[in-house]
Coordinates of C-alpha atoms and ligand atoms in Angstrom, one line a residue:
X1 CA 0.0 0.0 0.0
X2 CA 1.4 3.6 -1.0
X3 CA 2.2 5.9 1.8
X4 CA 0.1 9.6 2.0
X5 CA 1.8 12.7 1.6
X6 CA 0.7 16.3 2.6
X7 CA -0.1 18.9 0.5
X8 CA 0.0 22.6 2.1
X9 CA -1.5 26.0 0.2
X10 CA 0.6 29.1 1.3
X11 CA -1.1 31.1 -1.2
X12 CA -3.4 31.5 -4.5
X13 CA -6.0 29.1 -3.2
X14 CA -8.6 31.3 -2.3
X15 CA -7.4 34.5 -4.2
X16 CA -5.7 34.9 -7.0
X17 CA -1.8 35.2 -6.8
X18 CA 0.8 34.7 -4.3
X19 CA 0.8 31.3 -5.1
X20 CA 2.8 29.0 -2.9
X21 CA 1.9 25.4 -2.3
X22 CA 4.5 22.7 -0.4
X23 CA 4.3 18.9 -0.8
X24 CA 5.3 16.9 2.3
X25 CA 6.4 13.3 2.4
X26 CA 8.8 11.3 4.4
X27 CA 11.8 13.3 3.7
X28 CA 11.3 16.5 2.9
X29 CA 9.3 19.3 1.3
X30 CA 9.5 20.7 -1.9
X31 CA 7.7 24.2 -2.8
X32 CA 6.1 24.5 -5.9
X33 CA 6.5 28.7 -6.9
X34 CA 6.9 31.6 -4.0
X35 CA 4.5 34.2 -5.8
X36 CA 3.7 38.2 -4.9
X37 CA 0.6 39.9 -5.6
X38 CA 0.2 43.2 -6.3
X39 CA -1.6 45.9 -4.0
X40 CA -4.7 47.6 -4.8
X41 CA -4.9 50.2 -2.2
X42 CA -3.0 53.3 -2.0
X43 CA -0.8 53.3 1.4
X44 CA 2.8 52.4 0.2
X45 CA 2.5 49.0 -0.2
X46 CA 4.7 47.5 -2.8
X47 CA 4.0 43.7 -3.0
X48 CA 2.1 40.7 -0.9
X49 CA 3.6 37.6 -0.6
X50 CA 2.4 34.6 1.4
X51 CA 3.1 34.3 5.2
X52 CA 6.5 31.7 5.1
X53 CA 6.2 31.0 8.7
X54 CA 5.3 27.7 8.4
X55 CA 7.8 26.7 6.1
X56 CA 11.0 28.6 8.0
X57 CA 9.6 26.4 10.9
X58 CA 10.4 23.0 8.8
X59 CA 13.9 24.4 8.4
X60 CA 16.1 21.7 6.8
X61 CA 13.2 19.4 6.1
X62 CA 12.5 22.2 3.3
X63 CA 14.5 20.6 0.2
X64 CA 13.5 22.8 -2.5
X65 CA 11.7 25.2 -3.9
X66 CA 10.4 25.0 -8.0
X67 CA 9.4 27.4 -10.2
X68 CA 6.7 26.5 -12.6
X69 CA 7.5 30.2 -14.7
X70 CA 8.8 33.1 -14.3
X71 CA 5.3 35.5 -13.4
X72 CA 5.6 37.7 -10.0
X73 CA 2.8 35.8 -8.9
X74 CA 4.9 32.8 -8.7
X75 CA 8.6 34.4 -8.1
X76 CA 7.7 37.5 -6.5
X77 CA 7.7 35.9 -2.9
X78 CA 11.3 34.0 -3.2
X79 CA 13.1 37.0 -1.7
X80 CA 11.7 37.2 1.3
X81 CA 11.4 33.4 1.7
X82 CA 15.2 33.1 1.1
X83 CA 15.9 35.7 3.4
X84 CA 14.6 33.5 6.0
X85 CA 15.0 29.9 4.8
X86 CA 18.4 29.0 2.6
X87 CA 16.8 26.7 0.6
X88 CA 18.1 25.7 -3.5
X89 CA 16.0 26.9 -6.4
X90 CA 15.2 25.1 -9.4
X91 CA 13.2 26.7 -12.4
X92 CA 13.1 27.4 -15.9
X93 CA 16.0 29.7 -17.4
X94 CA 13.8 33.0 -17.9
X95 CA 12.0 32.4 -14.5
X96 CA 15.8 32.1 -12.8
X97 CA 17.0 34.7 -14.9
X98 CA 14.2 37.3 -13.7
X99 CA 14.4 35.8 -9.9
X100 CA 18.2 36.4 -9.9
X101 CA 17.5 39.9 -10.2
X102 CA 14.6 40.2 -8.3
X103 CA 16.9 38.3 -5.1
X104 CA 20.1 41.1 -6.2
X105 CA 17.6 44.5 -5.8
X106 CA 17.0 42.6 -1.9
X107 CA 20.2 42.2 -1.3
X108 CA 20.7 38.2 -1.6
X109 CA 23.5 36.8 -2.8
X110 CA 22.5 34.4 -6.0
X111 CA 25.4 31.7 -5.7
X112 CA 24.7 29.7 -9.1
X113 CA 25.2 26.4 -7.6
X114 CA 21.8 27.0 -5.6
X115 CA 19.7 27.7 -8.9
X116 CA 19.8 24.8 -11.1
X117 CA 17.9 25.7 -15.1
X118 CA 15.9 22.5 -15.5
X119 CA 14.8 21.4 -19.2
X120 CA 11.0 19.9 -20.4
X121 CA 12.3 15.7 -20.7
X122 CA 15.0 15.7 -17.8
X123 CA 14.1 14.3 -14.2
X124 CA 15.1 16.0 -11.5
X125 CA 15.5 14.3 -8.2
X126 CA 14.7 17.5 -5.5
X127 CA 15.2 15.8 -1.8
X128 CA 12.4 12.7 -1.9
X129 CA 11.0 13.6 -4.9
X130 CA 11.6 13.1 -8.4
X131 CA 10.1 15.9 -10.3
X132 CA 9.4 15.6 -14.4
X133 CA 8.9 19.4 -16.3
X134 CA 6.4 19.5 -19.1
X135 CA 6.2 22.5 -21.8
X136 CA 3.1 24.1 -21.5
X137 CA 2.2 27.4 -23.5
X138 CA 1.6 30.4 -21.6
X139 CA 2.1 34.4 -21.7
X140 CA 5.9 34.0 -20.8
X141 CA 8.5 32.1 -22.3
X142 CA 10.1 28.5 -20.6
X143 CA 6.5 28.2 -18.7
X144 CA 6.4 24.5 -16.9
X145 CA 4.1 22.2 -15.6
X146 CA 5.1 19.3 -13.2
X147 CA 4.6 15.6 -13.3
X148 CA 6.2 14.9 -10.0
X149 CA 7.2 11.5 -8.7
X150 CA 5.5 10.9 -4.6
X151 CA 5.2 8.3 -2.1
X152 CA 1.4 8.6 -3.2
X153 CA 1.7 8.2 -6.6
X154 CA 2.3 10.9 -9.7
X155 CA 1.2 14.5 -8.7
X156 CA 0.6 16.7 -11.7
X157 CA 0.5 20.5 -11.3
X158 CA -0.3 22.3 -14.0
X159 CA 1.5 25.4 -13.5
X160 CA -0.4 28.8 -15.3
X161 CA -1.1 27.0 -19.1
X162 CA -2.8 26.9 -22.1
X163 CA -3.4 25.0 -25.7
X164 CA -2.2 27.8 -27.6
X165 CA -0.4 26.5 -30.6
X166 CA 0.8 29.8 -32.2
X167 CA 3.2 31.5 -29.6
X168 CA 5.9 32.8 -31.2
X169 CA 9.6 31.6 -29.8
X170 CA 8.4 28.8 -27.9
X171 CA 7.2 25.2 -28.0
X172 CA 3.7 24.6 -27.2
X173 CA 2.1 22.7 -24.9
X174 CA 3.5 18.9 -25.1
X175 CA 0.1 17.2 -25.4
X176 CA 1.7 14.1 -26.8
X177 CA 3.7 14.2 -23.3
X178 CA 0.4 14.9 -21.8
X179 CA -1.4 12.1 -23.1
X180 CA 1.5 9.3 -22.5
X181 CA 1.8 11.2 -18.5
X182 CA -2.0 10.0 -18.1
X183 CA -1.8 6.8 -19.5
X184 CA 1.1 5.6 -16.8
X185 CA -1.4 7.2 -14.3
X186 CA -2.2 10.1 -12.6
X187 CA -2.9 10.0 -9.1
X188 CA -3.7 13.9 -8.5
X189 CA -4.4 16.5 -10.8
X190 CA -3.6 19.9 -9.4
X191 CA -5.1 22.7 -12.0
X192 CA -4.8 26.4 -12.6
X193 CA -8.2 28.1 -11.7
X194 CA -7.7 31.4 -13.2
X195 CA -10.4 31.5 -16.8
X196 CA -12.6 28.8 -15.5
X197 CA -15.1 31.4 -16.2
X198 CA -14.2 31.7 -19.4
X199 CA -16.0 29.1 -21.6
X200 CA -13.1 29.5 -25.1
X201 CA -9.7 30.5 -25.7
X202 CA -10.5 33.8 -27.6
X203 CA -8.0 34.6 -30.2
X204 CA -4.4 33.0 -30.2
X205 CA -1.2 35.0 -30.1
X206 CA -0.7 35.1 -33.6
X207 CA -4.1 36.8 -34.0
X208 CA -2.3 39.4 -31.5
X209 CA 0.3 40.0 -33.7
X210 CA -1.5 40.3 -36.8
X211 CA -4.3 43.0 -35.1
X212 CA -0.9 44.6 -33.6
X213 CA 0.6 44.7 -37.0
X214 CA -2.4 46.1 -38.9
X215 CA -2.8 49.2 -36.2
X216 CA 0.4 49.9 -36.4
X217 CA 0.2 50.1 -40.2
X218 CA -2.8 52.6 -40.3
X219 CA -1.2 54.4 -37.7
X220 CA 0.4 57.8 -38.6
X221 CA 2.2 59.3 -35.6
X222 CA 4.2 57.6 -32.6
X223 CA 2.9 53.8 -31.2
X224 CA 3.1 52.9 -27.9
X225 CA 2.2 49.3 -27.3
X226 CA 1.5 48.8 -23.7
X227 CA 2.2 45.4 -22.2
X228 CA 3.1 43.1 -19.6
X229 CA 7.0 43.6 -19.9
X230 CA 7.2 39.5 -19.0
X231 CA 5.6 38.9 -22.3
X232 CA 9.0 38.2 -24.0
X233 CA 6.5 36.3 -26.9
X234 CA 4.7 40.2 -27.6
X235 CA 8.6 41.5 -27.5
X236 CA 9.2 39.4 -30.0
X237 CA 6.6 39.9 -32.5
X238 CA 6.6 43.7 -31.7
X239 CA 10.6 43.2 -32.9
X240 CA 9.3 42.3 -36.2
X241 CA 6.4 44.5 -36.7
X242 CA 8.9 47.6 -36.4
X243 CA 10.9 45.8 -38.6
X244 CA 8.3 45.1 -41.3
X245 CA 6.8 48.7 -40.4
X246 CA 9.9 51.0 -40.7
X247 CA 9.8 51.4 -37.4
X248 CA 12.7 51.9 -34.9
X249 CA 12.2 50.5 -31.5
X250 CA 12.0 51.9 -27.5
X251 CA 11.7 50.4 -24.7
X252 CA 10.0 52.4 -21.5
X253 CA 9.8 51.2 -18.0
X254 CA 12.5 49.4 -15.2
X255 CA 10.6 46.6 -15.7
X256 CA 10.2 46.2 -19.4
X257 CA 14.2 46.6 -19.2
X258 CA 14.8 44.4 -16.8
X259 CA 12.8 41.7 -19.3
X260 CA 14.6 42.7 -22.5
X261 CA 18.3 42.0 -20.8
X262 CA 17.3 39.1 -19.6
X263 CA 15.8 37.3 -22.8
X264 CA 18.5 38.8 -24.5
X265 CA 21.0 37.2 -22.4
X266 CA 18.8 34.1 -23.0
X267 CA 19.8 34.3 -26.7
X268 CA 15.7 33.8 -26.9
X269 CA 15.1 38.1 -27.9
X270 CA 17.3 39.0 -30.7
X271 CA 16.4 42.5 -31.4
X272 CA 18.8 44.3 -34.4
X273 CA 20.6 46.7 -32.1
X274 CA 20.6 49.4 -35.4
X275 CA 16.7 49.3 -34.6
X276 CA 16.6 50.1 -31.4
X277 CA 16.5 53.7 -30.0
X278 CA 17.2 55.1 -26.3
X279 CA 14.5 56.8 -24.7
X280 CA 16.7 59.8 -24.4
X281 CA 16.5 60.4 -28.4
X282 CA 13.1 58.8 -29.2
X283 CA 11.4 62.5 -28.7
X284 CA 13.4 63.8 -31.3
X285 CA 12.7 60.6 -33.5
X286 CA 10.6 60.9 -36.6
X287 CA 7.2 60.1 -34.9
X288 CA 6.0 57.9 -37.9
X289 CA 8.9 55.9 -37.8
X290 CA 8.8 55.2 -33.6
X291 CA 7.4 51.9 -31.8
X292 CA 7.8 52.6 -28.3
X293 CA 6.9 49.4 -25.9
X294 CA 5.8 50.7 -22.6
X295 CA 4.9 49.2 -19.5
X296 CA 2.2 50.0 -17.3
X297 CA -0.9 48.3 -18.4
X298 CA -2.5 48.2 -14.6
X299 CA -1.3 52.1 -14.3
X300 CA 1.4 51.4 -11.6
X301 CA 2.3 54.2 -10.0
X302 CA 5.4 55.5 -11.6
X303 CA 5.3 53.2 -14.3
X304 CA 6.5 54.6 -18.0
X305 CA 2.3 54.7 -19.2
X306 CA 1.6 56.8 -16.4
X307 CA 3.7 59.2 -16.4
X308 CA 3.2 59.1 -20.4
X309 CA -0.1 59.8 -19.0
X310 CA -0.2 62.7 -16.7
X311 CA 2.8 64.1 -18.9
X312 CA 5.7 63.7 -16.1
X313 CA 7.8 61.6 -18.5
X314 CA 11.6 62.9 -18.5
X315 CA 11.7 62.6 -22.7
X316 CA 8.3 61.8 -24.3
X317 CA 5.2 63.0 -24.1
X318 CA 2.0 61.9 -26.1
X319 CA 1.2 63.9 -28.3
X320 CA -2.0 64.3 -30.6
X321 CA -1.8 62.2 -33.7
X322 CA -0.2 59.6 -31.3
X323 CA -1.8 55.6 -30.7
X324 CA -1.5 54.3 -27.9
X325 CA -2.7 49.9 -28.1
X326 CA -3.0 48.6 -24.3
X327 CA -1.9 45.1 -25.9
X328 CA -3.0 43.6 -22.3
X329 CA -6.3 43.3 -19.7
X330 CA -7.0 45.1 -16.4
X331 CA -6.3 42.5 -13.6
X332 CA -9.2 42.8 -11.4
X333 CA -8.9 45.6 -8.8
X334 CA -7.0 48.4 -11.2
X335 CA -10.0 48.8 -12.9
X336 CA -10.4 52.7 -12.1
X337 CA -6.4 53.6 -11.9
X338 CA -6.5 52.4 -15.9
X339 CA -9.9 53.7 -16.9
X340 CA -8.2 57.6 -15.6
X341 CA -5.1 56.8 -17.1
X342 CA -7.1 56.2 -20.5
X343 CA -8.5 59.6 -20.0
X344 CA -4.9 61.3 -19.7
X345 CA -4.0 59.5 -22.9
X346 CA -7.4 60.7 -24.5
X347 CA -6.6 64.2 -23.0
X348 CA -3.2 64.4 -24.5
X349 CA -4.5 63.3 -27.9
X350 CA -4.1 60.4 -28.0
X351 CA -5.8 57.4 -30.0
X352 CA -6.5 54.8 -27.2
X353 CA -7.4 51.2 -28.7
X354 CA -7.9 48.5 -25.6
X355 CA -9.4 45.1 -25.7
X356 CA -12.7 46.5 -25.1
X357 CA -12.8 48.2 -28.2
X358 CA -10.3 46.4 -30.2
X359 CA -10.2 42.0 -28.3
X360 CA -7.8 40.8 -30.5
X361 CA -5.1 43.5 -29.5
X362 CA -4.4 40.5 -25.9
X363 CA -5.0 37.0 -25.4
X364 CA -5.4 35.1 -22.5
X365 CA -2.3 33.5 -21.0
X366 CA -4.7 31.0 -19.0
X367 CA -6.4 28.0 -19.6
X368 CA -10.2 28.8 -20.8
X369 CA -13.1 26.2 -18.7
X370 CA -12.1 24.0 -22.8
X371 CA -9.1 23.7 -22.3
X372 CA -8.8 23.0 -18.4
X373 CA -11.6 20.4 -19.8
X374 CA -8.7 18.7 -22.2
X375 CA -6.1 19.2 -19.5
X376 CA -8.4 16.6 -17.5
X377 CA -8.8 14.7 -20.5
X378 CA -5.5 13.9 -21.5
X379 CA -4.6 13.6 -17.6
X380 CA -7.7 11.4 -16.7
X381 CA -6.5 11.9 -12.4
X382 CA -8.0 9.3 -9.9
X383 CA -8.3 12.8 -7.4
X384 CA -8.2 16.4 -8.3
X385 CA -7.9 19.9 -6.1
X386 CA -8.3 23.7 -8.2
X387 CA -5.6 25.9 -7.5
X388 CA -5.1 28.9 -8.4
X389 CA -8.3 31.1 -8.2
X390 CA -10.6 32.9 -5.5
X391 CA -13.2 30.4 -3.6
X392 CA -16.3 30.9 -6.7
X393 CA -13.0 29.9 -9.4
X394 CA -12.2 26.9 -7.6
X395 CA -15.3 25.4 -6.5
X396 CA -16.5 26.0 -10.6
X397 CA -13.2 24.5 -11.4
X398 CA -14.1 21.2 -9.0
X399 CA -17.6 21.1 -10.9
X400 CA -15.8 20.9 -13.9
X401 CA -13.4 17.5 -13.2
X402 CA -16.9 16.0 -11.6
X403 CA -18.6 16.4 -15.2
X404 CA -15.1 15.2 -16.8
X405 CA -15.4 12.0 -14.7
X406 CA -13.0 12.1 -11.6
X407 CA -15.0 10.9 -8.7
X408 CA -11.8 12.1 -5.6
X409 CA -12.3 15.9 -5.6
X410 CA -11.4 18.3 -2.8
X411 CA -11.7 22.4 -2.8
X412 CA -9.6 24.0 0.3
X413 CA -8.4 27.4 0.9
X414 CA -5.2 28.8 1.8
X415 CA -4.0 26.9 5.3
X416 CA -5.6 24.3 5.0
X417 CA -3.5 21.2 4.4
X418 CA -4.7 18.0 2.6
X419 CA -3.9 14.0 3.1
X420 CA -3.7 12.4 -0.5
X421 CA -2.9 8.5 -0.2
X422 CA -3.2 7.7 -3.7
X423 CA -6.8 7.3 -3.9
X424 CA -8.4 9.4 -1.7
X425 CA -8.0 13.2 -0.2
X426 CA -8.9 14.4 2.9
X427 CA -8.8 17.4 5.0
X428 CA -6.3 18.0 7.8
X429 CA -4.4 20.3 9.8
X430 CA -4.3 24.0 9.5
X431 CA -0.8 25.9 9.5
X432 CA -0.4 29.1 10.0
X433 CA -0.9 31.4 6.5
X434 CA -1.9 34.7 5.6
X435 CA -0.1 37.7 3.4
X436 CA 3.0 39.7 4.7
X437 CA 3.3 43.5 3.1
X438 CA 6.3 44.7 1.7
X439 CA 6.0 48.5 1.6
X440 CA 7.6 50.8 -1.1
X441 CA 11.6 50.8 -0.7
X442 CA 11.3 47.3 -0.3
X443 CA 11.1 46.5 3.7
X444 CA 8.6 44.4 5.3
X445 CA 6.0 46.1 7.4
X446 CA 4.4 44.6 10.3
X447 CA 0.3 44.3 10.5
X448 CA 0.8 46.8 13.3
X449 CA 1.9 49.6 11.4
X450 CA -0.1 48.5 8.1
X451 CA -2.6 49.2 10.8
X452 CA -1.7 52.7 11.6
X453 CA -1.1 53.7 8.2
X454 CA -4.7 52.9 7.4
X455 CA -5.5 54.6 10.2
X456 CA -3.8 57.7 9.3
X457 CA -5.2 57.4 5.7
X458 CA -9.0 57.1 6.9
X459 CA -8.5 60.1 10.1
X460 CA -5.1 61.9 9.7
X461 CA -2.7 62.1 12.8
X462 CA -1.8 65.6 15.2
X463 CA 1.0 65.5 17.5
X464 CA 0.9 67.7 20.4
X465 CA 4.4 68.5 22.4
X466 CA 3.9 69.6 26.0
X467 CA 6.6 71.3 27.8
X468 CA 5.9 71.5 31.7
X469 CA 7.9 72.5 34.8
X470 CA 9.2 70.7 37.7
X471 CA 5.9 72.3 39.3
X472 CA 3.5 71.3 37.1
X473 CA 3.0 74.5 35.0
X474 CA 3.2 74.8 31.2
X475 CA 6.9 76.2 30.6
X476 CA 5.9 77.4 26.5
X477 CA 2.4 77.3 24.9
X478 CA 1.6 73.5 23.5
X479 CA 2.8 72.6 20.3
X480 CA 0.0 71.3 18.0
X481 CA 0.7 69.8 14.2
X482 CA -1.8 68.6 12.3
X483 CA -1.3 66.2 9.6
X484 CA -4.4 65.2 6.6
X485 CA -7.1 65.9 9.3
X486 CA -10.4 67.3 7.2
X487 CA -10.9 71.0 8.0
X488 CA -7.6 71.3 9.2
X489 CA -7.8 73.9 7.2
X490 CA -9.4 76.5 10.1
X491 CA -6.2 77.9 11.7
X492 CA -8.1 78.2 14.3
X493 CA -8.5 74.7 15.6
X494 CA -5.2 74.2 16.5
X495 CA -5.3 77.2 18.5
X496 CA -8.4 75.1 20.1
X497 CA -6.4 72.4 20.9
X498 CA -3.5 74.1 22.4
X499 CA -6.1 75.7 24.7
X500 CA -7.6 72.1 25.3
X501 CA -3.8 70.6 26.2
X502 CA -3.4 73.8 28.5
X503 CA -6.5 72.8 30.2
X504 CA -5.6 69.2 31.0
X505 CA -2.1 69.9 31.9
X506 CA -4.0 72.6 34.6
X507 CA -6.6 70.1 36.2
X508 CA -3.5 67.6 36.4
X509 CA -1.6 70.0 38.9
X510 CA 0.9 68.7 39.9
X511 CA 1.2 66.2 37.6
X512 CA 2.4 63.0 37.8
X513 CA 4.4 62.3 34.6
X514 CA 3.6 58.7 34.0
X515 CA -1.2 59.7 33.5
X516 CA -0.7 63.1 32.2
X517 CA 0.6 62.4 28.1
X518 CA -2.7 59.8 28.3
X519 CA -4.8 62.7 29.3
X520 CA -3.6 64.6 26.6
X521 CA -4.4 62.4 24.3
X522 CA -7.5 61.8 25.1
X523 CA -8.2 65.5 25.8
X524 CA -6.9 66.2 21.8
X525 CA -8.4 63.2 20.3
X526 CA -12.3 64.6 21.7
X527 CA -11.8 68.0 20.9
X528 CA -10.6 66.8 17.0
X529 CA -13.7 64.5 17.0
X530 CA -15.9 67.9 17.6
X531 CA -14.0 69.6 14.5
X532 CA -14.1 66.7 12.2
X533 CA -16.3 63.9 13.2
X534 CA -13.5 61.3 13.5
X535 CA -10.7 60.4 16.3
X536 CA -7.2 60.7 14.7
X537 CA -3.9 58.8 15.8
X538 CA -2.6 61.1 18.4
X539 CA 1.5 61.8 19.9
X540 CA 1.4 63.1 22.3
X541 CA 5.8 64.6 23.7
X542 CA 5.9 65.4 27.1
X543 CA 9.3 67.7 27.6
X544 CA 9.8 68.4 31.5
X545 CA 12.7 71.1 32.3
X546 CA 13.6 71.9 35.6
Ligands
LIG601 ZN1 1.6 33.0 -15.3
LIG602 ZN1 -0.1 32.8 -12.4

């Protein structure tokens, strides 16, 4: 009889991104992908990533983490897992290529003999586990699934995939390797979530290019292509559209540049250098003979589209007579931040075309409710768990494998771990999970102050410096600063609350020092509720001189 193994979510079961899962057996742990999500709030939050803690507490038993691609939802998290836990990484080329930098901006060193490039065919044996990759198509170059060898039998994860047979600069989807995979036997079938919504694959990447290639050809002034800059595939293609257009070529955003070295280092991007043009001279280029690729699609904050946008950028601006094709979609959440950056762009002039008005300008990278259909198919898995997708994507997902025929099915949420024996899954423990911030600069920030930011973003802060005697007395006026509280305005309230401190310091005669910066605090925080309806965070200094 086969022995169970574990399988713990971290992250992206239950929400979308972040995703982390670990497989436990007798003898270790491997970590399939160490994602970030991005925030969708405004109070200095860079990234997300999934709480580790649980994993830094298996320490050695932790043999390996694996890298189905190289999306921030499934890299994004590494840093801050391998600043805690020094664990080897093993991954496709681009995905190691983009995590080495990504562990450089933190600060962690990237010895090479704790990143090994694996290759679709080889087997890997990663502590008690032996793990097979399989080429599946997706928006981003070297993008793996996993056939990988347990105590329980073959676990298959799917990785982020799709049937997509035109991609330009990269094998599709092995199906043939699919197929022989779920004739050895499949025990589990683990399955990205994401389009399960989505009935069809709508349009193919080659359909991108071709809609790409035909706006670019009726266009007349500058293009900017906006997309996601890990869609070395759309870099590509865009590479020969200028070529075939007349156009030169520029590249806007950290991010976009960041992809560009790294497929080019690849050998997989092989832009003509005598195309390409620096941002620096690409606003005194001819403007019908400029392609600029920009990033920004969600409007990041001080990404190259925004600034296009609001017309910060150092070199370019966009100019009337200009197009501007958001080659992309709006994840969920940025809805609003890239509706009023479309309006900039219209403002400035601009031409906007978007998938809503033009669809064939982006394809899907995921799996449509099809082709997660055929991934079943080919797989055939005695059991099968969604990841990858909020609670409605995987529960829709489960439906889906119970109409395909698997009878073992199982939907659980982040922290909840799962007992798979070979036939059967089961519920069982909970670990500790949950989402860690990363603020802007690139340090983690506790819940605590996550907490008081919010706080001072809903109800502003004032700090109050008292100065008192050895007797008691006020030895200067209070000191009263006011920060983003609403009708702060009124120069007169602070006056109000000085007058408010002076009263409390009086009825506390002679104070004792330890009560009397509480019932300042309190004193403030009432008289700001009169003014503006609302209790701010509150400092209160207390200064004594003798
Ligand atoms: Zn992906
Ligand atoms: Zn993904």
């Amino acid at each position: 009889m086969r022995k169970s193994i574990r399988l713990v979510p971290l992250g992206g079961l239950g929400e979308i991104g972040r995703n982390c899962l670990a497989i436990e057996q007798r003898g270790g742990i491997l970590v399939v992908d160490c994602g970030s999500s991005f925030p969708h709030d405004d109070l200095g939050i860079d990234l997300w990533h999934a709480d580790h803690s649980w994993l830094v507490g298996q320490g050695s038993r932790v043999r390996g983490v694996l890298l189905t691609h190289g999306h921030e939802d499934h890299i994004g998290g590494l840093p801050y897992l391998l600043s805690e836990l020094d664990v080897p990484v093993w991954g496709p080329a681009h995905a190691l290529g983009v995590a080495r930098r990504r562990l450089a901006e933190s600060g962690i060193d990237t010895e090479e003999s704790r990143m090994t490039t694996i290759e679709p065919g080889g087997h890997y044996a990663i502590g008690p586990f032996s793990v097979e990759p399989v080429q599946v198509s997706h928006s981003v170059i070297d993008a793996f699934a996993f056939c990988i060898d347990t105590d329980a039998g073959f676990v298959f994860h799917t990785g982020d995939f799709n049937f997509d047979t035109s991609i330009t600069g990269n094998p599709p989807t092995d199906v043939a390797r699919l197929e022989q995979i779920g004739d050895s036997g499949v025990g589990l079938l683990l399955s990205d979530s994401t389009n399960v919504e989505i009935p069809d694959r709508q349009g193919s990447e080659q359909g991108v290019g071709e809609e790409l290639e035909r706006l670019v050809r009726e266009a007349s002034g500058r293009v900017f292509v906006a997309i996601f800059a890990s869609n070395i595939h759309r870099l590509i293609l865009l590479g020969q559209i200028a070529e075939r257009t007349g156009r030169s070529l520029c590249c806007i955003g950290r991010s976009l540049e960041m992809q560009v070295q790294v497929a080019t280092a690849l050998g997989r991007l092989k832009w003509k250098t005598d195309r390409l043009v620096g941002a620096e001279e690409a606003g005194d280029w001819p403007r019908e003979r400029l392609l600029v690729i920009v990033g920004g699609t969600q409007a990041e904050r001080n990404s190259g589209l925004r600034r296009l946008a609001s017309g910060d950028h150092r070199w370019l601006a966009v100019q009337r007579g200009d197009t501007v094709i958001m080659s992309s979609r709006t994840i969920p959440g940025n809805e609003r931040a890239v509706r009023d950056m479309q309006c900039d762009l219209l403002r400035a002039g601009a031409r906007v075309i978007s998938r809503e008005t033009h669809p064939d300008v982006h394809t899907s990278g995921h799996a449509a409710r099809s082709e997660q259909r055929r991934m079943i198919d080919l797989l055939r898995p005695l059991a099968f768990m969604p990841i990858h997708g909020t609670l409605r994507h995987l529960l829709a997902h489960a439906e889906l494998a119970r109409a395909a025929g698997v009878r073992e099915l199982l939907v659980v949420e982040d922290g909840t771990s799962v007992r798979f024996d070979g036939r059967t899954l089961r519920r069982a423990e909970q670990v500790a999970h949950g989402k860690r911030a990363v603020a802007l600069g690139g340090k983690p920030i506790s819940a605590q102050r996550l907490q008081e930011r919010c706080e001072l973003a809903r109800c502003g802060a004032a700090v109050v410096t008292v100065v008192v005697a050895t007797d008691g007395t006020l030895a200067a006026p209070p000191m009263v600063s006011l920060r983003g509280i609403a009708a702060v305005g009124d120069d007169g309230i602070a006056a109000k609350v000085g007058a408010a401190v002076a009263h409390t310091v009086k009825r506390h005669r002679p104070h004792s020092g330890a009560r009397l910066p509480e019932a300042v605090r309190r004193a403030v925080a009432r008289q700001l509720k009169e003014f503006c309806g609302k209790r701010p965070l509150v400092d209160v200094h207390l200064i004594e001189v003798g």
